[in-house]
Amino acid sequence: MNNNRNKSDKYLFYEALDRRLSKVHPFWTTVQKMLRKEGGGYAGELRVDRELSEGKFFDSYIVMKNLLVGNESSYCQIDSLVIYSKFILIIEVKNIPGLLSYDEETHQLTRRKENDPLESMGDPENQLRRSERFVKTLLKRHSMSIPVHGIIVFSNPSSILEKPFPNSVAIHVSGLYRALEKLHQSYADQHSPQFDHRKAHQLFVLNEPVLTPNKPSHIPTTVFSDLTMGVLCPDCVMTKLNYKNKYWRCSICQYKSEKSHLTTLQEYSILFSEELTTSEWMKFTGMNSETTTKRMLRASNSERIGGNKNRKWLIHKTHPI
């Protein structure tokens, strides 16, 4: 069973942006809003993970988190795909506070919060149905006959579903254990065939598309030119570290570390580009020695690519940063 849930690329992007954007910048409040939204969604997914791990149905199952199914041009992202020995369960997690109501005719979910106007939300049922289609298509293409179920789980404590979805099971996270119990009981009453859940897991792993992370399109390009460059001190806000005698050092709090640049490399790949030249890294970090810079990049999670004239470093993604 996979016990780790990584933050989404979007969440990591806003975290990196927040670390390097001044609090007096006009775009800072927008970044904080997006951080709260992404952070709430991540916290909700972690709560669902805890409910799954605390249940008694742990003998033979695998949880795949933030799974991509499809190909590079057409795909869906599944919050949690749980592979049991008799069926597969797709969990669509929604962290939406307020009074929620679904209109079957317009396929629209609306949310009302106290003293706020009525808001239109995305359609979780449509998302779930689409995920089910992608999963069933992949299984069929590889001749695997496995029942597929889906469930919408509202993870926010203040979510109230006033009008339910007509064709989907939608519950609060507090009821997830009971919903799983009922689903497993339905298969216990049948002589349903079992399958190798590890083989199914391998199928999803081998067929998961690899996507290049995209920066959110609503970020003005001018914001990136206003970001603080350099390797930043984790304790002193917006303070650049200096590299001396194999250590990154803070002149304010005396913090020092050999590996602070590894976090900065990940931030650079998220905010700017997965590729960079030696001179670009020297300019960004303020390093003076080309030899030391190359040695540093060679020892990090970076790969030399291109010819001698156009040689760059490819930053490989790691979690967490």
mmCIF file of C-alpha atoms in Angstrom:
data_model
loop_
_atom_site.group_PDB
_atom_site.id
_atom_site.type_symbol
_atom_site.label_atom_id
_atom_site.label_comp_id
_atom_site.label_asym_id
_atom_site.label_seq_id
_atom_site.Cartn_x
_atom_site.Cartn_y
_atom_site.Cartn_z
ATOM 1 C CA MET A 1 0.000 0.000 0.000
ATOM 2 C CA ASN A 2 1.282 3.478 -0.885
ATOM 3 C CA ASN A 3 1.215 5.664 2.223
ATOM 4 C CA ASN A 4 2.530 8.839 0.612
ATOM 5 C CA ARG A 5 0.484 11.593 -0.971
ATOM 6 C CA ASN A 6 2.492 14.254 -2.752
ATOM 7 C CA LYS A 7 1.291 17.803 -3.070
ATOM 8 C CA SER A 8 -0.058 18.676 -6.515
ATOM 9 C CA ASP A 9 2.109 20.580 -8.999
ATOM 10 C CA LYS A 10 -0.219 23.541 -8.603
ATOM 11 C CA TYR A 11 0.169 23.535 -4.816
ATOM 12 C CA LEU A 12 3.978 23.347 -5.114
ATOM 13 C CA PHE A 13 3.901 26.205 -7.631
ATOM 14 C CA TYR A 14 2.005 28.544 -5.296
ATOM 15 C CA GLU A 15 4.214 27.581 -2.364
ATOM 16 C CA ALA A 16 7.343 28.419 -4.368
ATOM 17 C CA LEU A 17 5.771 31.662 -5.576
ATOM 18 C CA ASP A 18 4.838 32.627 -2.020
ATOM 19 C CA ARG A 19 8.394 32.078 -0.760
ATOM 20 C CA ARG A 20 9.823 34.514 -3.302
ATOM 21 C CA LEU A 21 7.131 37.172 -3.629
ATOM 22 C CA SER A 22 7.125 40.250 -1.419
ATOM 23 C CA LYS A 23 4.132 40.624 0.905
ATOM 24 C CA VAL A 24 3.605 44.159 -0.414
ATOM 25 C CA HIS A 25 3.383 42.950 -4.013
ATOM 26 C CA PRO A 26 -0.100 43.566 -5.537
ATOM 27 C CA PHE A 27 -0.376 39.900 -6.540
ATOM 28 C CA TRP A 28 0.499 38.532 -3.094
ATOM 29 C CA THR A 29 -3.119 38.375 -1.837
ATOM 30 C CA THR A 30 -4.091 36.329 -4.909
ATOM 31 C CA VAL A 31 -1.285 33.879 -4.171
ATOM 32 C CA GLN A 32 -2.494 33.533 -0.568
ATOM 33 C CA LYS A 33 -6.028 32.818 -1.762
ATOM 34 C CA MET A 34 -4.828 30.087 -4.107
ATOM 35 C CA LEU A 35 -2.580 28.636 -1.409
ATOM 36 C CA ARG A 36 -5.540 28.347 0.970
ATOM 37 C CA LYS A 37 -7.596 26.664 -1.732
ATOM 38 C CA GLU A 38 -4.899 24.162 -2.693
ATOM 39 C CA GLY A 39 -3.984 23.597 0.951
ATOM 40 C CA GLY A 40 -7.598 22.864 1.851
ATOM 41 C CA GLY A 41 -7.899 20.351 -0.968
ATOM 42 C CA TYR A 42 -4.669 18.645 0.074
ATOM 43 C CA ALA A 43 -5.782 18.465 3.708
ATOM 44 C CA GLY A 44 -9.080 16.902 2.594
ATOM 45 C CA GLU A 45 -7.271 14.256 0.570
ATOM 46 C CA LEU A 46 -5.087 13.432 3.584
ATOM 47 C CA ARG A 47 -8.204 12.973 5.703
ATOM 48 C CA VAL A 48 -9.606 10.519 3.162
ATOM 49 C CA ASP A 49 -6.269 8.691 3.254
ATOM 50 C CA ARG A 50 -6.529 8.385 7.032
ATOM 51 C CA GLU A 51 -10.078 7.023 6.811
ATOM 52 C CA LEU A 52 -8.914 4.403 4.318
ATOM 53 C CA SER A 53 -5.944 3.366 6.451
ATOM 54 C CA GLU A 54 -8.025 3.106 9.615
ATOM 55 C CA GLY A 55 -10.622 0.840 8.030
ATOM 56 C CA LYS A 56 -10.539 -2.933 8.332
ATOM 57 C CA PHE A 57 -10.342 -3.465 4.567
ATOM 58 C CA PHE A 58 -6.555 -3.314 4.445
ATOM 59 C CA ASP A 59 -5.650 -6.959 3.922
ATOM 60 C CA SER A 60 -5.131 -6.770 0.185
ATOM 61 C CA TYR A 61 -5.530 -3.378 -1.377
ATOM 62 C CA ILE A 62 -3.408 -0.662 -2.959
ATOM 63 C CA VAL A 63 -4.157 3.074 -3.004
ATOM 64 C CA MET A 64 -2.926 5.106 -5.963
ATOM 65 C CA LYS A 65 -2.986 8.835 -5.240
ATOM 66 C CA ASN A 66 -3.230 11.722 -7.736
ATOM 67 C CA LEU A 67 -3.184 9.148 -10.516
ATOM 68 C CA LEU A 68 -3.229 10.145 -14.183
ATOM 69 C CA VAL A 69 -5.123 7.844 -16.554
ATOM 70 C CA GLY A 70 -5.151 8.315 -20.337
ATOM 71 C CA ASN A 71 -2.433 9.787 -22.515
ATOM 72 C CA GLU A 72 -0.533 13.048 -22.930
ATOM 73 C CA SER A 73 -3.322 14.656 -24.979
ATOM 74 C CA SER A 74 -6.401 13.293 -23.191
ATOM 75 C CA TYR A 75 -6.328 12.246 -19.567
ATOM 76 C CA CYS A 76 -8.015 12.535 -16.180
ATOM 77 C CA GLN A 77 -6.539 12.912 -12.715
ATOM 78 C CA ILE A 78 -7.968 10.713 -9.987
ATOM 79 C CA ASP A 79 -7.636 11.794 -6.361
ATOM 80 C CA SER A 80 -7.628 8.228 -5.021
ATOM 81 C CA LEU A 81 -7.924 4.942 -6.904
ATOM 82 C CA VAL A 82 -8.255 1.985 -4.544
ATOM 83 C CA ILE A 83 -7.552 -1.475 -5.963
ATOM 84 C CA TYR A 84 -9.147 -4.277 -3.952
ATOM 85 C CA SER A 85 -9.123 -7.974 -4.721
ATOM 86 C CA LYS A 86 -12.674 -7.893 -6.139
ATOM 87 C CA PHE A 87 -13.212 -4.363 -7.453
ATOM 88 C CA ILE A 88 -11.691 -0.945 -8.052
ATOM 89 C CA LEU A 89 -12.966 2.168 -6.289
ATOM 90 C CA ILE A 90 -12.477 5.702 -7.631
ATOM 91 C CA ILE A 91 -12.728 8.425 -4.978
ATOM 92 C CA GLU A 92 -13.368 12.017 -6.076
ATOM 93 C CA VAL A 93 -12.491 14.271 -3.116
ATOM 94 C CA LYS A 94 -14.104 17.719 -2.809
ATOM 95 C CA ASN A 95 -13.174 20.271 -0.163
ATOM 96 C CA ILE A 96 -16.107 22.674 -0.567
ATOM 97 C CA PRO A 97 -17.526 24.399 2.513
ATOM 98 C CA GLY A 98 -21.098 25.651 2.593
ATOM 99 C CA LEU A 99 -24.577 24.536 1.560
ATOM 100 C CA LEU A 100 -24.354 22.524 -1.667
ATOM 101 C CA SER A 101 -27.126 21.689 -4.108
ATOM 102 C CA TYR A 102 -27.000 19.784 -7.405
ATOM 103 C CA ASP A 103 -29.337 20.531 -10.319
ATOM 104 C CA GLU A 104 -29.920 17.364 -12.340
ATOM 105 C CA GLU A 105 -31.214 19.224 -15.413
ATOM 106 C CA THR A 106 -28.340 21.692 -15.740
ATOM 107 C CA HIS A 107 -25.691 19.346 -14.277
ATOM 108 C CA GLN A 108 -24.591 22.191 -12.052
ATOM 109 C CA LEU A 109 -23.434 22.236 -8.457
ATOM 110 C CA THR A 110 -24.068 25.458 -6.541
ATOM 111 C CA ARG A 111 -22.730 26.585 -3.197
ATOM 112 C CA ARG A 112 -24.117 29.119 -0.742
ATOM 113 C CA LYS A 113 -22.180 30.422 2.233
ATOM 114 C CA GLU A 114 -23.542 32.692 4.916
ATOM 115 C CA ASN A 115 -23.888 36.286 3.673
ATOM 116 C CA ASP A 116 -22.266 35.347 0.344
ATOM 117 C CA PRO A 117 -23.928 35.210 -3.094
ATOM 118 C CA LEU A 118 -24.791 31.914 -4.755
ATOM 119 C CA GLU A 119 -21.746 30.403 -6.486
ATOM 120 C CA SER A 120 -21.492 27.953 -9.359
ATOM 121 C CA MET A 121 -19.030 25.081 -8.826
ATOM 122 C CA GLY A 122 -17.635 22.361 -11.062
ATOM 123 C CA ASP A 123 -19.673 19.197 -11.581
ATOM 124 C CA PRO A 124 -18.152 16.405 -9.406
ATOM 125 C CA GLU A 125 -20.497 13.812 -10.875
ATOM 126 C CA ASN A 126 -19.309 14.551 -14.399
ATOM 127 C CA GLN A 127 -15.703 14.352 -13.229
ATOM 128 C CA LEU A 128 -16.352 11.000 -11.577
ATOM 129 C CA ARG A 129 -18.154 9.552 -14.615
ATOM 130 C CA ARG A 130 -15.261 10.666 -16.842
ATOM 131 C CA SER A 131 -12.714 9.024 -14.542
ATOM 132 C CA GLU A 132 -14.718 5.807 -14.595
ATOM 133 C CA ARG A 133 -14.741 5.821 -18.409
ATOM 134 C CA PHE A 134 -10.976 6.279 -18.586
ATOM 135 C CA VAL A 135 -10.328 3.490 -16.076
ATOM 136 C CA LYS A 136 -12.721 1.050 -17.757
ATOM 137 C CA THR A 137 -11.215 1.807 -21.171
ATOM 138 C CA LEU A 138 -7.701 1.038 -19.924
ATOM 139 C CA LEU A 139 -8.810 -2.206 -18.273
ATOM 140 C CA LYS A 140 -10.699 -3.327 -21.374
ATOM 141 C CA ARG A 141 -7.760 -2.542 -23.635
ATOM 142 C CA HIS A 142 -5.640 -4.926 -21.571
ATOM 143 C CA SER A 143 -8.348 -7.581 -21.229
ATOM 144 C CA MET A 144 -8.825 -7.146 -17.487
ATOM 145 C CA SER A 145 -12.386 -7.660 -16.315
ATOM 146 C CA ILE A 146 -12.671 -5.829 -13.001
ATOM 147 C CA PRO A 147 -15.766 -4.066 -11.579
ATOM 148 C CA VAL A 148 -15.253 -0.309 -11.217
ATOM 149 C CA HIS A 149 -17.121 1.837 -8.687
ATOM 150 C CA GLY A 150 -16.993 5.542 -7.959
ATOM 151 C CA ILE A 151 -17.805 7.724 -4.975
ATOM 152 C CA ILE A 152 -17.766 11.474 -4.280
ATOM 153 C CA VAL A 153 -16.397 12.351 -0.836
ATOM 154 C CA PHE A 154 -16.850 15.820 0.657
ATOM 155 C CA SER A 155 -13.929 16.367 3.017
ATOM 156 C CA ASN A 156 -14.706 19.796 4.476
ATOM 157 C CA PRO A 157 -16.346 19.661 7.946
ATOM 158 C CA SER A 158 -18.821 22.408 6.957
ATOM 159 C CA SER A 159 -19.982 20.805 3.688
ATOM 160 C CA ILE A 160 -23.752 20.205 3.640
ATOM 161 C CA LEU A 161 -25.197 18.452 0.581
ATOM 162 C CA GLU A 162 -28.762 19.742 0.382
ATOM 163 C CA LYS A 163 -29.699 18.009 -2.864
ATOM 164 C CA PRO A 164 -27.890 14.778 -3.766
ATOM 165 C CA PHE A 165 -26.500 13.597 -7.077
ATOM 166 C CA PRO A 166 -28.945 11.446 -9.022
ATOM 167 C CA ASN A 167 -26.519 8.835 -10.351
ATOM 168 C CA SER A 168 -23.599 8.857 -7.927
ATOM 169 C CA VAL A 169 -22.920 8.031 -4.305
ATOM 170 C CA ALA A 170 -21.910 11.238 -2.518
ATOM 171 C CA ILE A 171 -21.034 11.240 1.173
ATOM 172 C CA HIS A 172 -19.195 13.225 3.826
ATOM 173 C CA VAL A 173 -15.772 11.821 4.686
ATOM 174 C CA SER A 174 -17.081 10.802 8.113
ATOM 175 C CA GLY A 175 -19.289 8.232 6.363
ATOM 176 C CA LEU A 176 -16.549 6.718 4.206
ATOM 177 C CA TYR A 177 -15.935 3.748 6.493
ATOM 178 C CA ARG A 178 -19.608 2.767 6.431
ATOM 179 C CA ALA A 179 -19.813 3.190 2.644
ATOM 180 C CA LEU A 180 -16.779 0.915 2.209
ATOM 181 C CA GLU A 181 -18.298 -1.615 4.559
ATOM 182 C CA LYS A 182 -21.499 -1.768 2.505
ATOM 183 C CA LEU A 183 -19.585 -2.094 -0.746
ATOM 184 C CA HIS A 184 -17.457 -4.958 0.566
ATOM 185 C CA GLN A 185 -20.519 -6.679 1.983
ATOM 186 C CA SER A 186 -22.167 -6.602 -1.449
ATOM 187 C CA TYR A 187 -19.254 -8.601 -2.821
ATOM 188 C CA ALA A 188 -19.094 -10.929 0.170
ATOM 189 C CA ASP A 189 -22.650 -12.060 -0.620
ATOM 190 C CA GLN A 190 -21.659 -13.031 -4.143
ATOM 191 C CA HIS A 191 -19.312 -15.661 -5.502
ATOM 192 C CA SER A 192 -17.501 -12.947 -7.358
ATOM 193 C CA PRO A 193 -14.078 -13.708 -8.825
ATOM 194 C CA GLN A 194 -10.920 -12.276 -7.329
ATOM 195 C CA PHE A 195 -8.040 -10.859 -9.305
ATOM 196 C CA ASP A 196 -4.425 -10.005 -8.648
ATOM 197 C CA HIS A 197 -4.577 -6.426 -7.379
ATOM 198 C CA ARG A 198 -0.795 -6.126 -7.776
ATOM 199 C CA LYS A 199 -1.095 -6.874 -11.492
ATOM 200 C CA ALA A 200 -3.781 -4.203 -11.850
ATOM 201 C CA HIS A 201 -1.588 -1.753 -9.950
ATOM 202 C CA GLN A 202 1.296 -2.432 -12.324
ATOM 203 C CA LEU A 203 -1.005 -1.810 -15.295
ATOM 204 C CA PHE A 204 -1.841 1.702 -14.070
ATOM 205 C CA VAL A 205 1.802 2.444 -13.229
ATOM 206 C CA LEU A 206 3.086 1.396 -16.651
ATOM 207 C CA ASN A 207 0.381 3.321 -18.514
ATOM 208 C CA GLU A 208 0.408 6.578 -16.541
ATOM 209 C CA PRO A 209 1.171 9.485 -18.914
ATOM 210 C CA VAL A 210 4.130 11.716 -18.090
ATOM 211 C CA LEU A 211 3.166 15.378 -18.352
ATOM 212 C CA THR A 212 5.267 18.523 -18.346
ATOM 213 C CA PRO A 213 4.047 20.715 -15.472
ATOM 214 C CA ASN A 214 2.352 23.896 -16.698
ATOM 215 C CA LYS A 215 2.372 27.137 -14.781
ATOM 216 C CA PRO A 216 -1.125 28.487 -14.018
ATOM 217 C CA SER A 217 -2.092 30.670 -16.969
ATOM 218 C CA HIS A 218 -3.575 33.524 -14.916
ATOM 219 C CA ILE A 219 -0.211 34.573 -13.432
ATOM 220 C CA PRO A 220 0.986 37.860 -15.051
ATOM 221 C CA THR A 221 4.444 37.480 -16.585
ATOM 222 C CA THR A 222 5.600 40.565 -14.695
ATOM 223 C CA VAL A 223 5.218 38.675 -11.410
ATOM 224 C CA PHE A 224 8.123 36.375 -12.274
ATOM 225 C CA SER A 225 10.490 39.275 -12.828
ATOM 226 C CA ASP A 226 9.589 40.563 -9.339
ATOM 227 C CA LEU A 227 10.534 37.355 -7.532
ATOM 228 C CA THR A 228 13.525 37.267 -5.195
ATOM 229 C CA MET A 229 16.361 35.244 -6.716
ATOM 230 C CA GLY A 230 18.963 33.174 -4.910
ATOM 231 C CA VAL A 231 19.104 30.339 -2.396
ATOM 232 C CA LEU A 232 16.908 31.559 0.475
ATOM 233 C CA CYS A 233 17.321 31.035 4.191
ATOM 234 C CA PRO A 234 14.550 28.792 5.584
ATOM 235 C CA ASP A 235 14.446 30.819 8.809
ATOM 236 C CA CYS A 236 14.891 34.433 7.683
ATOM 237 C CA VAL A 237 12.246 35.701 5.254
ATOM 238 C CA MET A 238 13.587 36.692 1.821
ATOM 239 C CA THR A 239 17.220 36.470 2.954
ATOM 240 C CA LYS A 240 19.719 35.148 0.403
ATOM 241 C CA LEU A 241 22.336 32.636 1.478
ATOM 242 C CA ASN A 242 25.982 32.971 0.474
ATOM 243 C CA TYR A 243 28.048 29.993 -0.649
ATOM 244 C CA LYS A 244 31.427 29.619 1.045
ATOM 245 C CA ASN A 245 33.631 26.616 1.846
ATOM 246 C CA LYS A 246 31.025 24.088 0.626
ATOM 247 C CA TYR A 247 28.231 25.562 2.776
ATOM 248 C CA TRP A 248 25.319 27.898 2.201
ATOM 249 C CA ARG A 249 25.412 30.456 5.018
ATOM 250 C CA CYS A 250 23.000 33.072 6.343
ATOM 251 C CA SER A 251 24.620 36.320 7.493
ATOM 252 C CA ILE A 252 21.685 37.093 9.826
ATOM 253 C CA CYS A 253 20.917 33.917 11.783
ATOM 254 C CA GLN A 254 24.136 31.962 11.059
ATOM 255 C CA TYR A 255 22.180 29.097 9.473
ATOM 256 C CA LYS A 256 24.356 26.884 7.283
ATOM 257 C CA SER A 257 23.729 23.859 5.078
ATOM 258 C CA GLU A 258 25.470 21.926 2.334
ATOM 259 C CA LYS A 259 22.230 21.123 0.486
ATOM 260 C CA SER A 260 20.034 24.239 0.516
ATOM 261 C CA HIS A 261 20.483 24.547 -3.258
ATOM 262 C CA LEU A 262 18.525 21.315 -3.814
ATOM 263 C CA THR A 263 15.300 22.994 -2.700
ATOM 264 C CA THR A 264 16.120 26.012 -4.852
ATOM 265 C CA LEU A 265 16.666 23.823 -7.915
ATOM 266 C CA GLN A 266 13.182 22.382 -7.462
ATOM 267 C CA GLU A 267 11.713 25.871 -7.067
ATOM 268 C CA TYR A 268 13.519 27.029 -10.194
ATOM 269 C CA SER A 269 12.087 24.127 -12.224
ATOM 270 C CA ILE A 270 8.567 24.863 -10.940
ATOM 271 C CA LEU A 271 8.651 28.642 -11.445
ATOM 272 C CA PHE A 272 10.842 29.076 -14.493
ATOM 273 C CA SER A 273 12.095 26.029 -16.410
ATOM 274 C CA GLU A 274 13.165 22.419 -15.941
ATOM 275 C CA GLU A 275 16.281 23.241 -17.978
ATOM 276 C CA LEU A 276 19.013 25.760 -17.252
ATOM 277 C CA THR A 277 22.588 26.545 -18.212
ATOM 278 C CA THR A 278 25.515 26.824 -15.841
ATOM 279 C CA SER A 279 25.614 30.590 -16.342
ATOM 280 C CA GLU A 280 21.870 30.910 -15.631
ATOM 281 C CA TRP A 281 22.293 29.042 -12.351
ATOM 282 C CA MET A 282 25.289 31.204 -11.436
ATOM 283 C CA LYS A 283 23.273 34.357 -12.119
ATOM 284 C CA PHE A 284 20.268 33.092 -10.136
ATOM 285 C CA THR A 285 22.282 32.000 -7.070
ATOM 286 C CA GLY A 286 25.054 34.592 -7.159
ATOM 287 C CA MET A 287 27.810 31.968 -7.347
ATOM 288 C CA ASN A 288 31.157 33.112 -8.764
ATOM 289 C CA SER A 289 33.020 29.921 -9.615
ATOM 290 C CA GLU A 290 31.977 28.075 -12.778
ATOM 291 C CA THR A 291 33.924 24.992 -11.703
ATOM 292 C CA THR A 292 32.191 24.863 -8.323
ATOM 293 C CA THR A 293 28.808 25.476 -9.958
ATOM 294 C CA LYS A 294 29.255 22.585 -12.387
ATOM 295 C CA ARG A 295 30.364 20.297 -9.583
ATOM 296 C CA MET A 296 27.321 21.293 -7.564
ATOM 297 C CA LEU A 297 24.888 20.667 -10.421
ATOM 298 C CA ARG A 298 26.570 17.375 -11.278
ATOM 299 C CA ALA A 299 26.127 16.161 -7.691
ATOM 300 C CA SER A 300 22.486 17.280 -7.533
ATOM 301 C CA ASN A 301 19.462 15.697 -9.128
ATOM 302 C CA SER A 302 20.351 17.185 -12.531
ATOM 303 C CA GLU A 303 21.344 15.655 -15.872
ATOM 304 C CA ARG A 304 23.627 17.064 -18.561
ATOM 305 C CA ILE A 305 21.788 17.344 -21.892
ATOM 306 C CA GLY A 306 22.623 18.792 -25.327
ATOM 307 C CA GLY A 307 25.877 19.226 -27.208
ATOM 308 C CA ASN A 308 28.986 21.093 -26.121
ATOM 309 C CA LYS A 309 27.764 24.434 -27.486
ATOM 310 C CA ASN A 310 24.202 24.166 -26.176
ATOM 311 C CA ARG A 311 24.738 22.112 -23.041
ATOM 312 C CA LYS A 312 22.145 22.468 -20.318
ATOM 313 C CA TRP A 313 21.133 20.828 -17.086
ATOM 314 C CA LEU A 314 17.796 19.007 -16.785
ATOM 315 C CA ILE A 315 16.359 19.260 -13.258
ATOM 316 C CA HIS A 316 14.640 16.068 -12.247
ATOM 317 C CA LYS A 317 11.552 16.407 -10.091
ATOM 318 C CA THR A 318 11.646 15.228 -6.498
ATOM 319 C CA HIS A 319 9.075 15.239 -3.637
ATOM 320 C CA PRO A 320 8.781 17.021 -1.371
ATOM 321 C CA ILE A 321 10.663 20.272 -1.810
#
